Short mmCIF file of C-alpha atoms and ligand atoms in Angstrom, two decimals:
data_model
loop_
_atom_site.label_atom_id
_atom_site.label_comp_id
_atom_site.label_asym_id
_atom_site.label_seq_id
_atom_site.Cartn_x
_atom_site.Cartn_y
_atom_site.Cartn_z
CA MET A 1 -10.91 19.11 -48.44
CA ILE A 2 -7.29 19.51 -47.46
CA PHE A 3 -6.59 16.11 -49.06
CA PHE A 4 -7.51 17.38 -52.46
CA LEU A 5 -5.24 20.39 -52.54
CA GLU A 6 -2.61 18.53 -54.48
CA THR A 7 -4.85 16.42 -56.64
CA ASN A 8 -7.38 17.16 -59.31
CA VAL A 9 -10.76 16.88 -57.57
CA TYR A 10 -12.69 16.94 -60.83
CA GLN A 11 -10.65 14.10 -62.23
CA PHE A 12 -10.89 12.15 -59.00
CA PHE A 13 -14.69 12.20 -59.00
CA GLY A 14 -15.01 12.28 -62.77
CA ARG A 15 -13.41 8.88 -63.19
CA PHE A 16 -16.39 7.34 -61.34
CA HIS A 17 -18.56 8.33 -64.27
CA ALA A 18 -17.53 5.17 -66.10
CA ILE A 19 -18.98 3.06 -63.28
CA ILE A 20 -22.06 5.06 -62.26
CA VAL A 21 -23.15 5.41 -65.88
CA HIS A 22 -24.21 1.75 -65.85
CA LEU A 23 -27.01 2.51 -63.38
CA PRO A 24 -29.26 4.56 -65.72
CA ILE A 25 -28.55 2.00 -68.46
CA GLY A 26 -29.60 -0.85 -66.18
CA PHE A 27 -32.76 0.81 -64.85
CA ILE A 28 -33.99 1.96 -68.23
CA VAL A 29 -33.42 -1.48 -69.74
CA LEU A 30 -35.27 -2.91 -66.74
CA ALA A 31 -38.22 -0.54 -67.28
CA VAL A 32 -38.48 -1.54 -70.93
CA LEU A 33 -38.22 -5.20 -69.99
CA PHE A 34 -41.05 -4.84 -67.45
CA GLU A 35 -43.05 -3.08 -70.15
CA LEU A 36 -42.66 -6.05 -72.50
CA ILE A 37 -43.52 -8.53 -69.75
CA SER A 38 -46.67 -6.62 -68.76
CA LEU A 39 -47.78 -6.51 -72.41
CA LYS A 40 -47.20 -10.23 -72.88
CA LYS A 41 -48.62 -11.44 -69.56
CA LYS A 42 -51.28 -8.72 -69.32
CA THR A 43 -50.25 -7.89 -65.75
CA ASP A 44 -50.09 -4.44 -64.27
CA LEU A 45 -46.49 -3.48 -63.60
CA ASN A 46 -47.07 0.25 -64.03
CA LEU A 47 -45.81 1.23 -60.61
CA ALA A 48 -42.60 -0.80 -60.95
CA ILE A 49 -42.05 0.55 -64.46
CA SER A 50 -42.51 4.18 -63.48
CA TYR A 51 -40.09 3.84 -60.56
CA ALA A 52 -37.51 2.13 -62.73
CA TYR A 53 -37.67 5.20 -65.00
CA LEU A 54 -37.38 7.48 -61.99
CA VAL A 55 -34.30 5.76 -60.56
CA GLY A 56 -32.86 5.59 -64.10
CA ALA A 57 -33.37 9.34 -64.48
CA LEU A 58 -31.96 10.22 -61.05
CA SER A 59 -28.85 8.11 -61.54
CA GLY A 60 -28.68 9.72 -65.00
CA VAL A 61 -28.41 13.15 -63.36
CA PHE A 62 -25.65 11.88 -61.12
CA SER A 63 -23.78 10.41 -64.12
CA ILE A 64 -24.12 13.66 -66.02
CA ILE A 65 -22.52 15.63 -63.20
CA LEU A 66 -19.62 13.19 -62.97
CA GLY A 67 -19.35 13.07 -66.76
CA LEU A 68 -19.04 16.84 -67.00
CA MET A 69 -16.26 16.73 -64.42
CA LEU A 70 -14.43 14.06 -66.37
CA ALA A 71 -14.80 15.96 -69.63
CA SER A 72 -13.29 19.11 -68.10
CA ASP A 73 -9.91 17.48 -68.73
CA GLY A 74 -10.59 18.39 -72.34
CA ASP A 75 -8.50 15.91 -74.31
CA TYR A 76 -11.41 14.02 -75.85
CA ASN A 77 -12.55 14.08 -79.43
CA GLU A 78 -14.97 17.01 -79.45
CA THR A 79 -17.61 15.64 -81.83
CA THR A 80 -17.84 12.28 -80.07
CA LEU A 81 -17.93 14.02 -76.70
CA ASN A 82 -20.73 16.37 -77.76
CA ILE A 83 -22.86 13.58 -79.17
CA HIS A 84 -22.31 11.56 -76.01
CA LYS A 85 -23.07 14.50 -73.73
CA TRP A 86 -26.26 15.67 -75.43
CA THR A 87 -27.73 12.23 -76.06
CA GLY A 88 -27.03 11.39 -72.41
CA ILE A 89 -28.73 14.56 -71.16
CA THR A 90 -31.74 14.17 -73.48
CA MET A 91 -32.08 10.54 -72.45
CA THR A 92 -32.24 11.55 -68.80
CA ILE A 93 -34.93 14.16 -69.51
CA VAL A 94 -36.98 11.63 -71.48
CA ALA A 95 -36.67 9.15 -68.60
CA PHE A 96 -38.14 11.76 -66.23
CA LEU A 97 -40.97 12.38 -68.69
CA LEU A 98 -41.66 8.66 -68.88
CA PHE A 99 -41.86 8.50 -65.09
CA PHE A 100 -44.56 11.16 -65.02
CA ILE A 101 -46.48 9.98 -68.04
CA LYS A 102 -46.51 6.31 -67.12
CA ARG A 103 -48.94 6.92 -64.26
CA LYS A 104 -51.18 9.26 -66.23
CA GLN A 105 -51.24 6.97 -69.23
CA GLU A 106 -54.69 5.59 -68.54
CA ALA A 107 -56.30 8.92 -67.80
CA LEU A 108 -54.88 11.25 -70.39
CA PHE A 109 -55.23 10.83 -74.13
CA TRP A 110 -52.03 12.69 -75.01
CA ALA A 111 -50.05 10.66 -72.48
CA ARG A 112 -51.28 7.41 -74.04
CA LYS A 113 -50.37 8.61 -77.53
CA SER A 114 -46.90 9.92 -76.72
CA TYR A 115 -45.84 7.08 -74.44
CA PRO A 116 -44.69 4.52 -77.07
CA VAL A 117 -42.87 7.25 -79.00
CA LEU A 118 -40.95 8.29 -75.89
CA VAL A 119 -40.07 4.67 -75.04
CA THR A 120 -38.62 4.17 -78.52
CA LEU A 121 -36.77 7.47 -78.18
CA VAL A 122 -35.23 6.59 -74.80
CA VAL A 123 -33.96 3.26 -76.12
CA ALA A 124 -32.46 4.90 -79.23
CA LEU A 125 -30.78 7.60 -77.13
CA LEU A 126 -29.43 4.93 -74.79
CA PHE A 127 -27.74 3.18 -77.70
CA VAL A 128 -26.22 6.30 -79.19
CA ALA A 129 -25.02 7.66 -75.84
CA GLY A 130 -23.65 4.27 -74.80
CA HIS A 131 -21.84 3.64 -78.05
CA ASN A 132 -20.21 7.09 -78.12
CA GLY A 133 -19.28 6.75 -74.46
CA GLY A 134 -17.55 3.48 -75.30
CA SER A 135 -15.65 5.17 -78.12
CA LEU A 136 -14.47 7.88 -75.72
CA THR A 137 -13.06 5.42 -73.22
CA HIS A 138 -11.73 2.71 -75.50
CA GLY A 139 -11.31 4.48 -78.86
CA SER A 140 -13.79 4.24 -81.73
CA ASP A 141 -11.96 1.27 -83.20
CA TYR A 142 -12.39 -0.72 -80.02
CA LEU A 143 -15.56 -2.62 -80.92
CA PHE A 144 -14.34 -3.91 -84.26
CA GLU A 145 -10.62 -3.97 -83.52
CA HIS A 146 -10.43 -7.73 -83.75
CA ALA A 147 -13.23 -8.19 -86.27
CA PRO A 148 -12.46 -9.92 -89.59
CA ASN A 149 -11.66 -7.54 -92.46
CA PRO A 150 -15.09 -7.70 -94.21
CA ILE A 151 -16.82 -6.60 -90.98
CA ARG A 152 -14.23 -3.84 -90.46
CA THR A 153 -14.94 -2.58 -93.97
CA LEU A 154 -18.68 -2.51 -93.24
CA ALA A 155 -17.96 -0.50 -90.08
CA GLY A 156 -15.99 1.98 -92.22
CA MET A 157 -12.58 0.95 -90.89
CA LYS A 158 -9.35 0.30 -92.74
CA PRO A 159 -8.68 -3.42 -93.26
CA VAL A 160 -5.88 -4.69 -91.04
CA ARG A 161 -2.61 -4.87 -92.86
CA GLU A 162 -1.02 -8.23 -92.26
CA ARG A 163 2.21 -7.45 -90.41
CA VAL A 164 5.27 -8.43 -92.45
CA ILE A 165 7.96 -10.08 -90.34
CA ASP A 166 10.33 -11.15 -93.08
CA LEU A 167 13.48 -9.04 -92.73
CA ASP A 168 13.85 -8.32 -96.45
CA SER A 169 10.33 -7.03 -97.01
CA ALA A 170 9.31 -5.50 -93.66
CA LEU A 171 8.71 -1.73 -93.65
CA VAL A 172 10.37 0.20 -90.85
CA TYR A 173 7.37 2.34 -89.92
CA GLU A 174 4.43 0.04 -90.70
CA ASP A 175 5.94 -3.16 -89.35
CA VAL A 176 8.27 -2.00 -86.59
CA ILE A 177 7.38 1.45 -85.21
CA HIS A 178 3.62 1.67 -85.78
CA PRO A 179 2.87 -1.55 -83.86
CA ILE A 180 4.86 -0.17 -80.89
CA PHE A 181 2.83 3.07 -80.85
CA GLU A 182 -0.39 1.10 -81.24
CA SER A 183 0.29 -1.18 -78.32
CA LYS A 184 1.95 1.24 -75.89
CA CYS A 185 0.81 4.78 -76.74
CA ASN A 186 -2.40 4.96 -78.69
CA VAL A 187 -4.89 4.36 -75.88
CA CYS A 188 -4.10 8.01 -75.21
CA HIS A 189 -2.77 9.34 -78.52
CA SER A 190 -5.40 8.38 -81.09
CA ASN A 191 -8.45 10.08 -82.58
CA ASP A 192 -10.79 9.89 -79.61
CA LYS A 193 -8.32 11.01 -76.98
CA ALA A 194 -5.49 13.12 -78.34
CA LYS A 195 -3.66 13.67 -75.05
CA GLY A 196 -1.27 16.57 -75.33
CA ASP A 197 -2.91 17.23 -78.75
CA LEU A 198 -0.71 14.48 -80.14
CA LEU A 199 -1.81 11.67 -82.44
CA LEU A 200 0.60 8.80 -83.01
CA THR A 201 -1.61 7.05 -85.54
CA ASP A 202 -0.18 7.96 -88.95
CA ALA A 203 2.71 9.74 -90.65
CA GLU A 204 1.01 13.10 -91.02
CA SER A 205 -0.26 13.35 -87.44
CA ILE A 206 3.05 12.21 -85.98
CA MET A 207 4.93 14.87 -87.93
CA ASN A 208 2.32 17.50 -86.97
CA GLY A 209 3.38 17.00 -83.37
CA GLY A 210 1.50 18.02 -80.23
CA GLU A 211 0.75 21.07 -78.13
CA SER A 212 4.42 21.92 -77.73
CA GLY A 213 5.16 21.56 -81.44
CA ALA A 214 7.09 18.91 -83.38
CA VAL A 215 7.90 15.76 -81.44
CA ILE A 216 10.29 14.25 -83.96
CA VAL A 217 13.40 15.77 -85.48
CA GLY A 218 14.31 13.48 -88.37
CA GLY A 219 17.91 12.28 -88.07
CA ASN A 220 18.28 13.35 -84.45
CA ALA A 221 16.62 11.30 -81.72
CA LYS A 222 18.32 13.21 -78.92
CA GLU A 223 16.67 16.45 -80.10
CA SER A 224 13.26 14.82 -80.44
CA GLU A 225 10.61 15.48 -77.77
CA LEU A 226 9.15 12.03 -78.29
CA TYR A 227 12.47 10.34 -77.59
CA ARG A 228 13.07 12.59 -74.57
CA ARG A 229 9.71 11.58 -73.12
CA ILE A 230 10.36 7.84 -73.38
CA THR A 231 13.88 8.03 -71.94
CA LEU A 232 13.13 10.14 -68.85
CA SER A 233 13.18 8.42 -65.50
CA PRO A 234 9.89 6.52 -65.12
CA THR A 235 9.11 8.57 -62.02
CA HIS A 236 9.41 11.88 -63.90
CA LYS A 237 5.99 13.42 -64.45
CA GLU A 238 6.61 13.89 -68.17
CA PHE A 239 7.66 10.29 -68.72
CA MET A 240 5.69 8.44 -71.42
CA PRO A 241 3.60 6.36 -71.20
CA THR A 242 1.99 7.99 -68.15
CA GLU A 243 -0.31 6.64 -65.48
CA GLY A 244 1.71 3.53 -64.86
CA ARG A 245 0.96 1.98 -68.25
CA THR A 246 3.44 -0.65 -69.44
CA PRO A 247 6.57 1.26 -70.47
CA LEU A 248 8.50 0.56 -73.65
CA SER A 249 11.00 -2.26 -73.44
CA LYS A 250 14.70 -1.44 -73.86
CA GLU A 251 14.54 -2.92 -77.36
CA GLU A 252 11.47 -0.88 -78.34
CA THR A 253 13.12 2.32 -77.11
CA MET A 254 16.28 1.52 -79.08
CA LEU A 255 14.24 0.82 -82.21
CA ILE A 256 12.51 4.20 -81.95
CA GLN A 257 15.87 5.91 -81.43
CA TRP A 258 17.31 4.10 -84.45
CA TRP A 259 14.29 4.92 -86.61
CA ILE A 260 14.52 8.64 -85.78
CA ASP A 261 18.33 8.77 -86.14
CA GLU A 262 18.04 7.08 -89.52
CA GLY A 263 15.71 9.85 -90.73
CA ALA A 264 12.27 8.82 -89.36
CA SER A 265 11.14 7.45 -92.69
CA PHE A 266 7.53 6.38 -93.15
CA ASP A 267 7.99 4.35 -96.32
CA LYS A 268 11.47 2.79 -96.29
CA LYS A 269 12.08 -0.89 -95.82
CA VAL A 270 13.98 -2.02 -92.75
CA VAL A 271 16.88 -3.18 -94.92
CA GLU A 272 17.28 0.29 -96.47
CA LEU A 273 18.46 1.56 -93.07
CA ASN A 274 21.81 0.78 -91.46
CA ILE A 275 21.32 -2.28 -89.30
CA SER A 276 23.96 -2.95 -86.66
CA ASP A 277 24.19 -6.33 -84.94
CA ARG A 278 22.58 -4.74 -81.92
CA MET A 279 19.65 -3.46 -83.95
CA MET A 280 19.27 -6.90 -85.48
CA ILE A 281 18.77 -8.29 -81.97
CA CYS A 282 16.17 -5.60 -81.21
CA LEU A 283 14.35 -6.34 -84.47
CA LYS A 284 14.23 -10.03 -83.63
CA ASP A 285 12.87 -9.10 -80.23
CA VAL A 286 9.81 -7.55 -81.88
CA GLY A 287 9.51 -10.53 -84.21
CA ILE A 288 11.21 -9.23 -87.37
CA GLY A 289 13.72 -11.41 -89.21
CA LEU A 290 13.42 -14.52 -87.08
CA GLU A 291 14.73 -17.68 -88.68
CA LYS A 292 11.89 -19.60 -90.18
CA THR A 293 11.13 -23.09 -89.03
CA PHE A 294 11.33 -25.94 -91.50
CA ILE A 295 7.55 -25.90 -91.98
CA GLU A 296 7.46 -22.13 -92.56
CA ARG A 297 10.06 -22.48 -95.30
CA LEU A 298 8.06 -25.12 -97.15
CA ASP A 299 6.33 -23.42 -100.04
CA LEU A 300 4.27 -26.10 -101.73
CA LYS A 301 1.42 -26.20 -104.24
CA ALA A 302 -1.85 -27.50 -102.82
CA VAL A 303 -2.66 -31.16 -103.40
CA GLU A 304 -5.46 -31.52 -105.95
CA ASP A 305 -8.97 -32.14 -104.66
CA ASN A 306 -9.38 -35.46 -106.45
CA VAL A 307 -6.22 -36.79 -104.80
CA ILE A 308 -7.52 -35.73 -101.38
CA ALA A 309 -10.85 -37.42 -102.16
CA ALA A 310 -9.09 -40.65 -103.18
CA ILE A 311 -7.11 -40.63 -99.93
CA GLU A 312 -10.24 -40.05 -97.87
CA ALA A 313 -11.94 -42.91 -99.70
CA GLN A 314 -9.25 -45.21 -98.28
CA GLY A 315 -10.36 -44.28 -94.75
CA PHE A 316 -7.69 -41.68 -93.92
CA LYS A 317 -8.55 -38.44 -92.19
CA ILE A 318 -6.70 -35.72 -94.07
CA LYS A 319 -6.87 -31.94 -93.63
CA PRO A 320 -4.76 -28.76 -93.75
CA ILE A 321 -2.68 -28.25 -90.58
CA THR A 322 -4.21 -24.77 -90.19
CA GLY A 323 -6.83 -22.69 -92.03
CA ASN A 324 -5.73 -22.53 -95.66
CA SER A 325 -2.28 -24.06 -95.41
CA THR A 326 -1.20 -26.35 -98.26
CA LEU A 327 0.46 -28.62 -95.68
CA LEU A 328 -1.49 -31.62 -94.50
CA GLU A 329 -2.05 -33.71 -91.42
CA VAL A 330 -3.15 -37.30 -91.76
CA ALA A 331 -4.55 -39.84 -89.33
CA TYR A 332 -6.02 -43.33 -89.51
CA SER A 333 -8.35 -44.47 -86.77
CA PRO A 334 -7.41 -47.73 -84.99
CA TYR A 335 -11.14 -48.36 -84.53
CA ARG A 336 -11.85 -48.72 -88.23
CA LYS A 337 -12.98 -52.20 -89.30
CA ASP A 338 -10.79 -52.25 -92.43
CA SER A 339 -7.20 -52.29 -91.24
CA ILE A 340 -4.49 -50.26 -92.89
CA THR A 341 -2.64 -51.84 -95.83
CA SER A 342 0.31 -51.17 -98.14
CA GLU A 343 -2.15 -50.46 -100.97
CA LYS A 344 -3.80 -47.74 -98.95
CA ILE A 345 -0.39 -46.22 -98.23
CA GLU A 346 0.33 -46.15 -101.98
CA VAL A 347 -2.72 -43.91 -102.45
CA LEU A 348 -1.63 -41.73 -99.55
CA LEU A 349 1.81 -41.27 -101.07
CA GLN A 350 0.29 -39.27 -103.92
CA ALA A 351 0.24 -36.36 -101.44
CA ARG A 352 3.72 -37.29 -100.19
CA THR A 353 5.45 -33.91 -100.15
CA ASN A 354 2.61 -32.07 -98.42
CA ILE A 355 2.12 -34.40 -95.48
CA VAL A 356 3.89 -32.99 -92.42
CA TRP A 357 1.99 -34.53 -89.51
CA LEU A 358 1.05 -38.19 -89.35
CA ASP A 359 -0.81 -40.07 -86.63
CA PHE A 360 -0.72 -43.88 -86.94
CA SER A 361 -0.97 -44.57 -83.19
CA SER A 362 -2.19 -48.01 -82.12
CA LEU A 363 -2.31 -49.45 -85.64
CA ASN A 364 -0.73 -52.80 -86.35
CA LEU A 365 1.87 -51.85 -88.95
CA GLN A 366 3.70 -54.47 -91.01
CA VAL A 367 7.32 -53.89 -91.93
CA ASP A 368 6.65 -53.47 -95.67
CA LEU A 369 4.12 -50.77 -94.84
CA ILE A 370 6.48 -48.92 -92.50
CA ALA A 371 9.15 -48.97 -95.19
CA LYS A 372 6.88 -46.87 -97.40
CA LEU A 373 6.57 -44.21 -94.71
CA GLY A 374 10.25 -43.45 -95.31
CA GLN A 375 9.10 -41.65 -98.46
CA LEU A 376 7.24 -38.91 -96.52
CA GLU A 377 10.19 -36.60 -96.97
CA ASN A 378 8.72 -33.51 -95.23
CA LEU A 379 7.29 -35.25 -92.21
CA VAL A 380 7.79 -33.23 -89.01
CA GLU A 381 5.55 -35.04 -86.53
CA LEU A 382 5.07 -38.78 -86.40
CA ARG A 383 2.95 -40.58 -83.84
CA MET A 384 3.54 -44.32 -83.85
CA SER A 385 2.90 -45.48 -80.30
CA ASN A 386 1.91 -49.16 -79.92
CA THR A 387 2.38 -50.05 -83.56
CA ASN A 388 4.67 -53.11 -83.28
CA LEU A 389 7.55 -51.12 -84.70
CA THR A 390 10.73 -53.23 -84.55
CA ASP A 391 14.39 -52.40 -85.11
CA VAL A 392 13.93 -53.37 -88.75
CA GLY A 393 11.04 -50.92 -89.06
CA MET A 394 13.03 -48.16 -87.36
CA LYS A 395 15.82 -48.63 -89.91
CA ALA A 396 13.24 -48.05 -92.66
CA ILE A 397 12.26 -44.61 -91.36
CA GLU A 398 15.71 -43.27 -90.46
CA SER A 399 15.56 -41.12 -93.60
CA LEU A 400 12.92 -38.84 -92.02
CA THR A 401 15.51 -36.31 -90.93
CA HIS A 402 13.08 -33.38 -90.60
CA LEU A 403 11.19 -35.11 -87.79
CA GLU A 404 10.89 -32.82 -84.77
CA TYR A 405 8.42 -34.96 -82.84
CA LEU A 406 8.48 -38.74 -82.72
CA ASN A 407 6.37 -40.89 -80.45
CA LEU A 408 7.49 -44.54 -80.24
CA TYR A 409 5.81 -45.38 -76.92
CA GLY A 410 5.20 -49.07 -76.38
CA ASN A 411 7.16 -50.44 -79.35
CA PRO A 412 9.61 -53.38 -79.13
CA ILE A 413 12.65 -51.45 -80.38
CA SER A 414 16.03 -51.99 -78.71
CA ASP A 415 19.50 -50.47 -78.62
CA VAL A 416 19.94 -51.78 -82.16
CA SER A 417 17.84 -48.74 -83.23
CA LEU A 418 20.20 -46.21 -81.65
CA GLU A 419 22.08 -45.65 -84.87
CA SER A 420 18.85 -44.89 -86.76
CA LEU A 421 17.46 -42.62 -84.01
CA ASN A 422 20.71 -40.66 -83.85
CA LYS A 423 20.33 -39.79 -87.53
CA LEU A 424 17.14 -37.82 -86.80
CA SER A 425 19.03 -34.62 -86.16
CA SER A 426 16.03 -32.25 -86.03
CA LEU A 427 14.32 -34.12 -83.20
CA GLN A 428 13.07 -32.00 -80.33
CA LYS A 429 10.73 -34.45 -78.60
CA LEU A 430 11.21 -38.19 -78.53
CA TYR A 431 8.92 -40.55 -76.62
CA LEU A 432 10.59 -43.86 -75.73
CA TRP A 433 8.56 -44.98 -72.77
CA LYS A 434 7.92 -48.74 -72.66
CA THR A 435 10.45 -49.63 -75.33
CA ASN A 436 13.42 -51.99 -74.88
CA ILE A 437 16.00 -49.24 -75.07
CA SER A 438 18.43 -49.43 -72.16
CA GLU A 439 19.56 -46.66 -69.86
CA GLU A 440 22.93 -46.50 -71.63
CA GLY A 441 21.02 -46.33 -74.88
CA LEU A 442 19.12 -43.25 -73.67
CA LYS A 443 22.36 -41.61 -72.61
CA ASN A 444 23.81 -42.33 -76.01
CA ILE A 445 20.87 -40.57 -77.67
CA LYS A 446 21.14 -37.52 -75.41
CA ASP A 447 24.84 -37.28 -76.29
CA HIS A 448 24.14 -37.35 -80.00
CA LEU A 449 20.97 -35.28 -80.17
CA GLN A 450 21.53 -32.40 -77.77
CA GLU A 451 18.41 -30.47 -78.81
CA VAL A 452 16.11 -33.33 -77.94
CA THR A 453 13.98 -33.93 -74.88
CA VAL A 454 13.59 -37.68 -74.36
CA ILE A 455 10.52 -38.86 -72.50
CA SER A 456 11.37 -42.34 -71.29
CA GLY A 457 9.72 -42.94 -67.94
CA ILE A 458 13.12 -43.52 -66.37
C1 LIG B 501 -2.20 6.94 -70.22
C2 LIG B 501 -2.19 7.88 -71.28
C3 LIG B 501 -0.94 8.07 -72.10
C4 LIG B 501 -0.19 7.10 -72.71
C5 LIG B 501 -0.38 5.58 -72.71
C6 LIG B 501 0.85 7.80 -73.44
N1 LIG B 501 0.71 9.14 -73.26
FE1 LIG B 501 1.85 10.61 -74.12
N2 LIG B 501 0.74 12.02 -73.20
C7 LIG B 501 -0.29 11.80 -72.32
C8 LIG B 501 -0.77 13.06 -71.78
C9 LIG B 501 -1.90 13.23 -70.77
C10 LIG B 501 0.02 14.07 -72.37
C11 LIG B 501 -0.09 15.58 -72.14
C12 LIG B 501 0.58 15.97 -70.88
C13 LIG B 501 2.06 16.05 -71.05
O1 LIG B 501 2.50 16.73 -71.98
O2 LIG B 501 2.78 15.41 -70.27
C14 LIG B 501 0.96 13.39 -73.24
C15 LIG B 501 1.92 14.04 -74.00
C16 LIG B 501 2.84 13.40 -74.82
C17 LIG B 501 3.85 14.07 -75.59
C18 LIG B 501 4.07 15.57 -75.64
C19 LIG B 501 3.19 16.20 -76.69
C20 LIG B 501 3.41 17.66 -76.74
O3 LIG B 501 3.52 18.19 -77.85
O4 LIG B 501 3.47 18.29 -75.67
C21 LIG B 501 4.56 13.12 -76.24
C22 LIG B 501 5.73 13.34 -77.19
C23 LIG B 501 4.00 11.84 -75.89
N3 LIG B 501 2.95 12.04 -75.01
C24 LIG B 501 4.47 10.63 -76.35
C25 LIG B 501 3.96 9.40 -75.96
C26 LIG B 501 4.49 8.15 -76.40
C27 LIG B 501 5.64 7.95 -77.38
C28 LIG B 501 3.76 7.18 -75.79
C29 LIG B 501 3.94 5.67 -75.90
C30 LIG B 501 5.22 5.17 -75.53
C31 LIG B 501 2.76 7.83 -74.96
N4 LIG B 501 2.92 9.19 -75.08
C32 LIG B 501 1.82 7.17 -74.20
C33 LIG B 501 -0.85 10.58 -72.01
C34 LIG B 501 -0.36 9.36 -72.45
#
């Protein structure tokens, strides 16, 4: 036992509870399963069933002992812990009863009568004990943490607030500080496990502090226990987070310091605080105030349903780029019998502003048709591999300056198109494999468009 002098023996063994506890669950489920099989197939599995209950009950006793050791640590939510403890103990007793009764079932009237009631009871207890045990280890929100809002509401949980990342409207606590606590601290500092009697879940609890009193002194990070804990040396035993969990990043630590120094407000907007250039960098690091991409800045009304229907009737595939976006992606299958025509494009152009992705790969496109594509002013991705695009055609689409992705694989364009390509200043990916553009031509493009990656096969 000399090894354990410096460690917590109870905790050492107690932690095995979480593993061992699966044995009684497994054996009891097995017993019930055998029961159902023997009813259905009319075979006698009584011996197997009674022993499954016995092993379930014995491993239950073992789990209870380990569980009590684990609970001696004391930082669990008391109600949840009590429900878990007593349902677990009762379940084990019922499993023992079932073991004895199962074999007497035929002979004794009372055993026959009580048996189904006890089976139902053991299953119900298993569920309640299991669910509360899960809440103790993972937090009661664990099960529905990623559920859609309607399901969360049914489970009695607050709907998730969509995190605001726009600098002007983000809130300093809700959008910057709270997500940090949630991801790095609240496995241990939320309702089911208030380690150190401290909850970091909401304004009131945070200001209530923990077992050593207040953890935040508004306006003074250096005097705040919470700040002290996160800036200790990671090897210090009071350093937070403990137990080798992922520590806060430098930026997260600086944001917490800034938030406390600026008064630890729970309702101010980020922009109501003093933001130095350094803080701006930290904010961007956690995703606040990033520059929006061209697509994110587009704020367009949805195209009307009848227009979409008319476009579909022409054989185009058209749909929102994601979920309920008003921006559209369009494709036309090269395997369709009716080939694409200028008339069809005219119909498509009714949704002109909203189309941002277009896939016309492997279609035979005439020059007059390509010329019309120049009107898709917000186009960001264009796939036109193997479409017979010539230098004349390329000239017709040089106005698509928001293009970030352009695939021209297998088209007969030459260095004559360099001037047009170099006008596409937003390009990030350009596919020029199997075109007639020369090596000097490629170099010329890379000189002009430094942001672009050219995929050329050379
Ligand atoms: C793995 C579990 C765990 C994680 C994660 C964790 N803590 Fe703790 N925390 C504890 C335990 C256990 C205590 C009580 C023992 C102690 O005071 O050191 C504690 C105590 C504290 C206290 C002192 C409370 C008081 O009044 O004495 C503060 C402040 C604190 N934690 C802040 C944090 C912050 C901030 C984070 C996230 C960066 C965090 N903790 C993450 C386990 C954890």
